[in-house]
Coordinates of C-alpha atoms in Angstrom, one line a residue:
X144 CA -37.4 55.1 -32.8
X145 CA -37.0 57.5 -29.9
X146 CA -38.8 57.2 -27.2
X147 CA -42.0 59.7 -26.4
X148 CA -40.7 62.4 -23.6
X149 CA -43.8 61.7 -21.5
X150 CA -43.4 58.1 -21.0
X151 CA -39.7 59.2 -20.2
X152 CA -40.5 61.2 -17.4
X153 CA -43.3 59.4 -16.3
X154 CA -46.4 61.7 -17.0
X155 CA -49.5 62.2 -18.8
X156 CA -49.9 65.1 -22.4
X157 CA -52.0 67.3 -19.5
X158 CA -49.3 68.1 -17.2
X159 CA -48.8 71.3 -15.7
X160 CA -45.9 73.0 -16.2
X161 CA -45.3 72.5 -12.6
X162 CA -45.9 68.8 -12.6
X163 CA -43.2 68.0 -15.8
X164 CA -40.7 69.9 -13.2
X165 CA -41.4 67.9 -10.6
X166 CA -41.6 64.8 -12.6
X167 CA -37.8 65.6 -13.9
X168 CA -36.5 66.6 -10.1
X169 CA -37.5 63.5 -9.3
X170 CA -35.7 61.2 -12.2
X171 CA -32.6 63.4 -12.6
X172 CA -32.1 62.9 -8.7
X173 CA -32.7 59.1 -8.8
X174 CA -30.1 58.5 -11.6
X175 CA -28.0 61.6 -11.1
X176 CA -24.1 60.7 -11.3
X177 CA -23.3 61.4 -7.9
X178 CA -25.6 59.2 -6.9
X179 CA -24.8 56.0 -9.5
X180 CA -21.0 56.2 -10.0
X181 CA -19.5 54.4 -12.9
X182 CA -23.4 53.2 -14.0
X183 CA -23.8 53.6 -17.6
X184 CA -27.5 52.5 -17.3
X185 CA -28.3 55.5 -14.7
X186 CA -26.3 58.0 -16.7
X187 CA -28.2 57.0 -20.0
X188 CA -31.5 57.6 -18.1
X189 CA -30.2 60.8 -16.5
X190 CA -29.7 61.9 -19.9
X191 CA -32.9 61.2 -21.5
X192 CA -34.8 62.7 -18.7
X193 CA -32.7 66.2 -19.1
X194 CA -33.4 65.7 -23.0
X195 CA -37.6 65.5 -22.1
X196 CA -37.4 68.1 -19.8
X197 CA -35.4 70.4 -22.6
X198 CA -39.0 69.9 -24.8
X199 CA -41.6 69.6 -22.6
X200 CA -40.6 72.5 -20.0
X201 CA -40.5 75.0 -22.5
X202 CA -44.2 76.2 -23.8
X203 CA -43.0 76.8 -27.6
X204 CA -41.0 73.6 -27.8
X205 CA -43.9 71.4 -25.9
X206 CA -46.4 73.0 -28.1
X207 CA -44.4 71.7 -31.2
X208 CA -43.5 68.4 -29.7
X209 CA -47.3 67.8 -28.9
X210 CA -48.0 69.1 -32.8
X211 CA -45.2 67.2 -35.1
X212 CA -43.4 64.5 -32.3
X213 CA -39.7 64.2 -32.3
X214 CA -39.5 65.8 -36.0
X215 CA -40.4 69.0 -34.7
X216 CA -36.5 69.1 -33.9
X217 CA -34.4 66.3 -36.0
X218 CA -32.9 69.8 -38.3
X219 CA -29.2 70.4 -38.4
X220 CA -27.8 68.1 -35.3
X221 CA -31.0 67.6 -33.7
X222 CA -33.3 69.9 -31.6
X223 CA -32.6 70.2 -27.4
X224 CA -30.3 67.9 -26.2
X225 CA -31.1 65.4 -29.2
X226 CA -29.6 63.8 -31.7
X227 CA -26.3 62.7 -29.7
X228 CA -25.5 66.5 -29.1
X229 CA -26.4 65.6 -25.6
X230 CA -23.6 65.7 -22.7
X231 CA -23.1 66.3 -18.8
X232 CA -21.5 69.7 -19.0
X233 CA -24.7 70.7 -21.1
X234 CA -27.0 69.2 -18.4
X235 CA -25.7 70.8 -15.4
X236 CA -25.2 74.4 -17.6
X237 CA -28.5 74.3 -18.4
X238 CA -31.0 72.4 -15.1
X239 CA -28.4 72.8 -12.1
X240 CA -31.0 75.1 -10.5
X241 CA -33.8 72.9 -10.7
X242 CA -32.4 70.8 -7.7
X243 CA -31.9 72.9 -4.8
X244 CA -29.7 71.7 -2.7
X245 CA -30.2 68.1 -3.3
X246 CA -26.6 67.4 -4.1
X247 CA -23.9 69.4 -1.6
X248 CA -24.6 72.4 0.2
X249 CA -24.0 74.8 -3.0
X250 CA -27.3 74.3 -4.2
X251 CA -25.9 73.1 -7.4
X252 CA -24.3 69.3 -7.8
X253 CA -22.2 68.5 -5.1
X254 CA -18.8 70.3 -5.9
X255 CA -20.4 72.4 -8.5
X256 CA -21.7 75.2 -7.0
X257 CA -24.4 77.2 -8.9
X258 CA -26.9 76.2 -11.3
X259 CA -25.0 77.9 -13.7
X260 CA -21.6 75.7 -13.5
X261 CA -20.9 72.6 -14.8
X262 CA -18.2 69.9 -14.3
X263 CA -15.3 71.6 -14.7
X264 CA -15.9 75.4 -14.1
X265 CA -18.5 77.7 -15.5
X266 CA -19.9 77.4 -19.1
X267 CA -22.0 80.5 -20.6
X268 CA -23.7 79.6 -23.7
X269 CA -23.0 82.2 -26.6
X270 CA -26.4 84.0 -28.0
X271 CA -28.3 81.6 -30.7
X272 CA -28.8 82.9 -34.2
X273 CA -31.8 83.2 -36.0
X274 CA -32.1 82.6 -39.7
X275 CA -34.7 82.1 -42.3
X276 CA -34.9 79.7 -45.1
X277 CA -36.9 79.4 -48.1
X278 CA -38.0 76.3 -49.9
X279 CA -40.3 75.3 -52.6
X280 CA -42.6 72.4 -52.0
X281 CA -40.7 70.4 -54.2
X282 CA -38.1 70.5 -51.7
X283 CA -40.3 70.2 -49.0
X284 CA -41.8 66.6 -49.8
X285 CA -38.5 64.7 -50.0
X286 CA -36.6 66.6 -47.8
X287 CA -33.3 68.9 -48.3
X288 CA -30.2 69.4 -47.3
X289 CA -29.8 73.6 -47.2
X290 CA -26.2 75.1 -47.2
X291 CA -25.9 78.8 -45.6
X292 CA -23.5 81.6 -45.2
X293 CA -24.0 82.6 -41.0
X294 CA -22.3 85.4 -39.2
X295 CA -20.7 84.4 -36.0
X296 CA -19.3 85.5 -33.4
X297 CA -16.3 83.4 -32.5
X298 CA -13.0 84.0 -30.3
X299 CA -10.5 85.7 -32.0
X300 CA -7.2 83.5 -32.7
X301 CA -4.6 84.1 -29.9
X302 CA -7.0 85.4 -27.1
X303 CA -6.5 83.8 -23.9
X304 CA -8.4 84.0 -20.9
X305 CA -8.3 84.0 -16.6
X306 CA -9.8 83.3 -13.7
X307 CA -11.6 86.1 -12.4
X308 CA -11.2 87.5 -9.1
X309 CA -13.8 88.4 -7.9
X310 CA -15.5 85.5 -7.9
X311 CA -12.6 83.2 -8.7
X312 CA -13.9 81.3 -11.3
X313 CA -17.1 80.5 -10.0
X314 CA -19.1 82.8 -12.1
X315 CA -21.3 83.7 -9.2
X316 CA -21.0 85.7 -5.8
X317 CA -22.2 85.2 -2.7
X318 CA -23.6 87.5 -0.3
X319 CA -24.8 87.1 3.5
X320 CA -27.0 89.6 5.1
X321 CA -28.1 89.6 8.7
X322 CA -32.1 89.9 8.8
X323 CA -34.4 88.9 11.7
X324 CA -35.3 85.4 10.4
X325 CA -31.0 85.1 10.5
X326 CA -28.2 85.2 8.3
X327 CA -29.6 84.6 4.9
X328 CA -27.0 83.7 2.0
X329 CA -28.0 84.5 -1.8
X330 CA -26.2 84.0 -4.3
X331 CA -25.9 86.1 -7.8
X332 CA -24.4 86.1 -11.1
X333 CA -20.8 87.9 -10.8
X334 CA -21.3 91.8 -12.1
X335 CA -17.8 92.0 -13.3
X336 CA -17.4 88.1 -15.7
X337 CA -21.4 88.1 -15.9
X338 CA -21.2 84.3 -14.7
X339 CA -18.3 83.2 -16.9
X340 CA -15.7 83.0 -14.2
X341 CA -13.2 84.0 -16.3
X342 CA -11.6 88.0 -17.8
X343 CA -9.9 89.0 -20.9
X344 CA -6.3 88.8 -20.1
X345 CA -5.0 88.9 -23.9
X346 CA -7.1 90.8 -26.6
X347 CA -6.0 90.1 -30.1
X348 CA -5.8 93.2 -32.3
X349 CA -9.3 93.5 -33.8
X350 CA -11.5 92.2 -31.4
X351 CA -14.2 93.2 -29.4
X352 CA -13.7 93.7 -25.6
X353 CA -14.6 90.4 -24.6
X354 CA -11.7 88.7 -27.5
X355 CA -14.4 87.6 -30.1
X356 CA -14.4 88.2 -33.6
X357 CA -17.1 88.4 -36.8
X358 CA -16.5 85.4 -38.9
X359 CA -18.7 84.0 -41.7
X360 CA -19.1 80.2 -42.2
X361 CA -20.9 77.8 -44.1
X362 CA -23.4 76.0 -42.5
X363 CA -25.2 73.0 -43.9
X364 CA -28.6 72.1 -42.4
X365 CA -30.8 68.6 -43.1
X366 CA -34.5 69.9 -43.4
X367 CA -36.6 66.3 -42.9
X368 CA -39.5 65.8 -45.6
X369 CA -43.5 67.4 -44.5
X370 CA -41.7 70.7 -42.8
X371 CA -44.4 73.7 -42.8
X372 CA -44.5 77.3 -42.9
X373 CA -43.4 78.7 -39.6
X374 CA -41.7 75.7 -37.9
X375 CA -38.1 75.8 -36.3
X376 CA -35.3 73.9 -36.3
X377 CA -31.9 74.0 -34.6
X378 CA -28.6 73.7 -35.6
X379 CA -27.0 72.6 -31.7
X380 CA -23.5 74.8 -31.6
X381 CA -23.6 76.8 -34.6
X382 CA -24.7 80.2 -33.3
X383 CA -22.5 83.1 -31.7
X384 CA -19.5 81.4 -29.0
X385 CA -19.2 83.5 -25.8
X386 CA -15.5 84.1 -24.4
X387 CA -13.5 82.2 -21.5
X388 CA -14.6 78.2 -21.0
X389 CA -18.2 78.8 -22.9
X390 CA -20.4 76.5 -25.2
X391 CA -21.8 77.9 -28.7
X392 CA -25.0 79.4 -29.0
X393 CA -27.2 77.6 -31.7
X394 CA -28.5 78.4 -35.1
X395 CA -32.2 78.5 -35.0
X396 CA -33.4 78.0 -38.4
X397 CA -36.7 79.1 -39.7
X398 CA -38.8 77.5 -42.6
X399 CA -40.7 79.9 -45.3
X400 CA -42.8 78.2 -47.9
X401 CA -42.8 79.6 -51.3
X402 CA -45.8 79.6 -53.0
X403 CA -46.4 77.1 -55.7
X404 CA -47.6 78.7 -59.1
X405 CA -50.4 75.8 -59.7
X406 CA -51.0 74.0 -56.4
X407 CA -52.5 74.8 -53.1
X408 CA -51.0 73.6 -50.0
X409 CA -53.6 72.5 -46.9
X410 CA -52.0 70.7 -44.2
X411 CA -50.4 67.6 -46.2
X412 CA -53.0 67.5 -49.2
X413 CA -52.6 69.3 -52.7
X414 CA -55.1 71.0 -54.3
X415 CA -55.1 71.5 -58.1
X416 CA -57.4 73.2 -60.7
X417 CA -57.9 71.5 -64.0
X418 CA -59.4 73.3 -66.6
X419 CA -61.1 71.1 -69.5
X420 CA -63.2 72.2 -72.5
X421 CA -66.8 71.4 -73.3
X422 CA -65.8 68.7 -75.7
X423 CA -63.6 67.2 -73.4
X424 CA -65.9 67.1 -70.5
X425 CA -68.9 65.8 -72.8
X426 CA -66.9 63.2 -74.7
X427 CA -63.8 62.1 -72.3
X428 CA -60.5 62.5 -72.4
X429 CA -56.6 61.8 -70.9
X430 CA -54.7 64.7 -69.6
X431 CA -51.7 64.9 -68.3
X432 CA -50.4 66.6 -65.6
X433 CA -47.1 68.0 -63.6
X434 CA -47.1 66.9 -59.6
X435 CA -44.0 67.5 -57.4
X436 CA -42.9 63.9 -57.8
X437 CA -43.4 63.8 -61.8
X438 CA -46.3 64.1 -64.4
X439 CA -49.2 62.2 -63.7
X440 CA -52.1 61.1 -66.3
X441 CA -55.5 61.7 -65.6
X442 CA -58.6 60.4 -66.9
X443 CA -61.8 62.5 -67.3
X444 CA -64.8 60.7 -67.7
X445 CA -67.4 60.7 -70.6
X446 CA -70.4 63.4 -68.8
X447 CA -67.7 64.9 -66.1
X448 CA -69.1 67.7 -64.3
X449 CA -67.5 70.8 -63.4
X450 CA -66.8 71.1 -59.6
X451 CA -66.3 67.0 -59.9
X452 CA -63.3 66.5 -57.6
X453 CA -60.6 64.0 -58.5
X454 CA -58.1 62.3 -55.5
X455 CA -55.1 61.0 -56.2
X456 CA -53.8 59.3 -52.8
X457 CA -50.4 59.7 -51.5
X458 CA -49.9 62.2 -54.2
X459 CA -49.4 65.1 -51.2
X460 CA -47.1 65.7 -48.7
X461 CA -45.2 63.2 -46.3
X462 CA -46.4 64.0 -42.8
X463 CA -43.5 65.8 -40.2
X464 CA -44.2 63.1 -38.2
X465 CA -43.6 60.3 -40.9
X466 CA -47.2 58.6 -41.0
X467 CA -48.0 58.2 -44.3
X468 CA -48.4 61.0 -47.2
X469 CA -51.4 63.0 -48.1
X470 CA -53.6 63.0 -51.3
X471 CA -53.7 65.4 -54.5
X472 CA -57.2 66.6 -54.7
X473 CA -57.6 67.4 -58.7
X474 CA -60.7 69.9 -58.8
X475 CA -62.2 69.8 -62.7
X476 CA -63.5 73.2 -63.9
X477 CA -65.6 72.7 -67.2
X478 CA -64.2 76.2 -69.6
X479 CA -66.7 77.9 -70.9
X480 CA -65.9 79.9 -74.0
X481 CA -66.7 83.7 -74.5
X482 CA -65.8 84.1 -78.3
X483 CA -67.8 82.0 -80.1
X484 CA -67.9 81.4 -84.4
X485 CA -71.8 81.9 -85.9
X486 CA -72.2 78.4 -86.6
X487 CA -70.7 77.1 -82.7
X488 CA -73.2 79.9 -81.4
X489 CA -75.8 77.9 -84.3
X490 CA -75.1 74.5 -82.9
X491 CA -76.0 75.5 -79.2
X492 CA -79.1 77.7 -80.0
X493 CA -79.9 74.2 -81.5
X494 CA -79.4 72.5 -78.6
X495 CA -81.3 74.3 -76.0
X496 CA -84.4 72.4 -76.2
X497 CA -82.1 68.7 -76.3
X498 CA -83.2 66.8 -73.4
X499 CA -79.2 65.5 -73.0
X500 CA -78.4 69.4 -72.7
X501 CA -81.1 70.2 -69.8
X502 CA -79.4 70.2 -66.3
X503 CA -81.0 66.6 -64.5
X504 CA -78.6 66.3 -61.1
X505 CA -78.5 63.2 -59.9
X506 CA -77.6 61.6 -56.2
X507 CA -74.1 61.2 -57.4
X508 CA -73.7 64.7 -58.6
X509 CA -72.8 66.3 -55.0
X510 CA -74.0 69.9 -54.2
X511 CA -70.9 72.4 -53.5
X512 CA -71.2 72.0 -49.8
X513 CA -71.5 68.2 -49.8
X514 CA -68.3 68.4 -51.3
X515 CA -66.4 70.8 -49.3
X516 CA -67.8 68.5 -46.2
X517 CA -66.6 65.6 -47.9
X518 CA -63.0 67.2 -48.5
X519 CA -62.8 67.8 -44.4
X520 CA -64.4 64.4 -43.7

């Protein structure tokens, strides 16, 4: 089971979003590389604490985090960093800016320059893709695996690449300007590779001016069981690639519930109407009916009142989270015919005045709203 990304980093659910920053400065600079050579243990921890602060420094992500856990992102090849899709490049792509200049003078890692490098040169992330699929709740309480056709963009086949020189690969430039505090030294992304560090030197026939292409692919993606309207998941590398030494974009996949035809979703409880006739509802009787793991036989009781509300446990949906199922609440609706023979509209004139026929609620005959609390309860 993965470990919760507060405990990682040290830090209670209340943190500000000023406090989780802090609190990942100060673990990715206790086990950075640089710092731990050749220590496997400090590079594990170094990981993990880039993979919390992935989550819990964005607001959408930490919003879903706090709502479904580690679920929340377990689509495709994991959400952030998880999953295994986690490495250094990604890391010092993605956070170098957070530390300042804690390692070297660059204000990057030492050697690295910019918060925008990585070991290795520069590494612009392609654009992620956004996609939305439907599924039916019957594929949404065991979980699915989805197959898709995606557009991409991707680097055409024989397009190379080099350095660029104007800021000679390091995807950034720097200026110094004389002010009355001093020489001050900023640093910016380079105007003419936009932070890639590298050109176009050979554009294939067919490609756009930065050597990519449109191609479609088939993507599969592994929805978990309990997913709601609404959520998203990602698909780590499988969006749009950006030219030169880059990493993929992601495919950002979003779930749409279909409606079911006979039951009501709320949360991860069911909620079907049965419809039984007088007779059955005076006298008893077995019905059977169709759930989204099979048919299901239900006993109605001898005297069952309309509104009566039947649960079957673990008959819902598995939580995102995976703690436990909800229940199938069966509510019973006693039909009452309109088109009656003379002699059925003669047997109930004749039972008007029968004491069994006058309406005598008892304590176990709830009222509505006793029953609507109960539901909520």
């Amino acid at each position: 089971m993965k470990e919760d990304y507060y405990i990682i980093l040290g830090i209670e659910k209340s943190a500000s979003a000023a406090e989780i920053k802090k609190a990942y400065r100060k673990k990715a600079i206790k086990y950075h590389p640089d710092k731990n050579p050749d220590d496997k243990t400090a590079e594990e921890k170094f990981k993990k604490a880039a993979e919390a602060y992935e989550i819990l420094g964005n607001a959408d992500k930490k919003s879903r985090y706090d709502q479904f856990g580690h679920s929340a992102f377990e689509g495709g090849q994991g959400g952030g960093f998880g999953g295994g899709g986690m490495n250094m490049d990604d890391i010092f792509s993605q956070f170098g800016d957070i530390f300042g200049g804690a390692f070297g003078g660059g204000g990057g890692f030492s050697g690295f320059g910019g918060g925008g490098q990585s070991r290795g040169g520069v590494r612009v992330k392609g654009s992620n893709l956004r996609i939305r699929v439907k599924l039916t709740l019957e594929e949404i309480v065991n979980g699915v695996e989805k197959k898709v056709k995606v557009k991409r963009l991707v680097k055409a086949k024989g397009v190379t690449y080099k350095t660029c020189s104007t800021c000679n690969g390091q995807g950034q430039v720097t200026r110094v300007t004389n002010t009355i505090l001093g020489r001050m030294q900023t640093a910016t992304t380079c105007p003419t590779c936009q932070g890639a560090g590298q050109m176009i030197d050979h554009r294939p026939s067919g490609s756009d001016a930065q050597g990519l292409i449109e191609k479609e692919e088939s993507v599969s993606i592994k929805i978990p069981p309990g997913v709601v309207d609404g959520v998203q998941l990602k698909v780590s590398g499988k969006g749009n690639e950006a030219p030169g030494n880059s990493i993929s974009g992601d495919l950002l996949v979003v779930i749409q519930e279909i409606p079911h035809d006979k039951l009501k979703r709320e949360g991860n409880n069911l909620h079907y109407d049965m419809y039984v006739s007088i007779p059955d509802a005076v006298l008893g009787e077995s019905m059977e009916i169709d759930t989204l793991t099979g048919k299901v036989r239900i006993k109605i009781e001898a005297g069952t009142q309309s509104g009566k509300i039947l649960r079957l446990r673990g008959k819902g949906l598995p939580s995102l989270e995976g703690y436990g199922k909800g229940d199938l609440l069966i509510h019973v609706n006693v039909w009452t015919p309109k088109d009656l023979s003379k002699d059925q509209k003669d047997f109930f004139e004749s039972m008007k005045d029968d004491e069994h026929f006058a309406p005598i609620p008892t304590h176990s005959d709830k009222s509505f709203f006793e029953k609507v609390k109960d539901m909520f309860s």
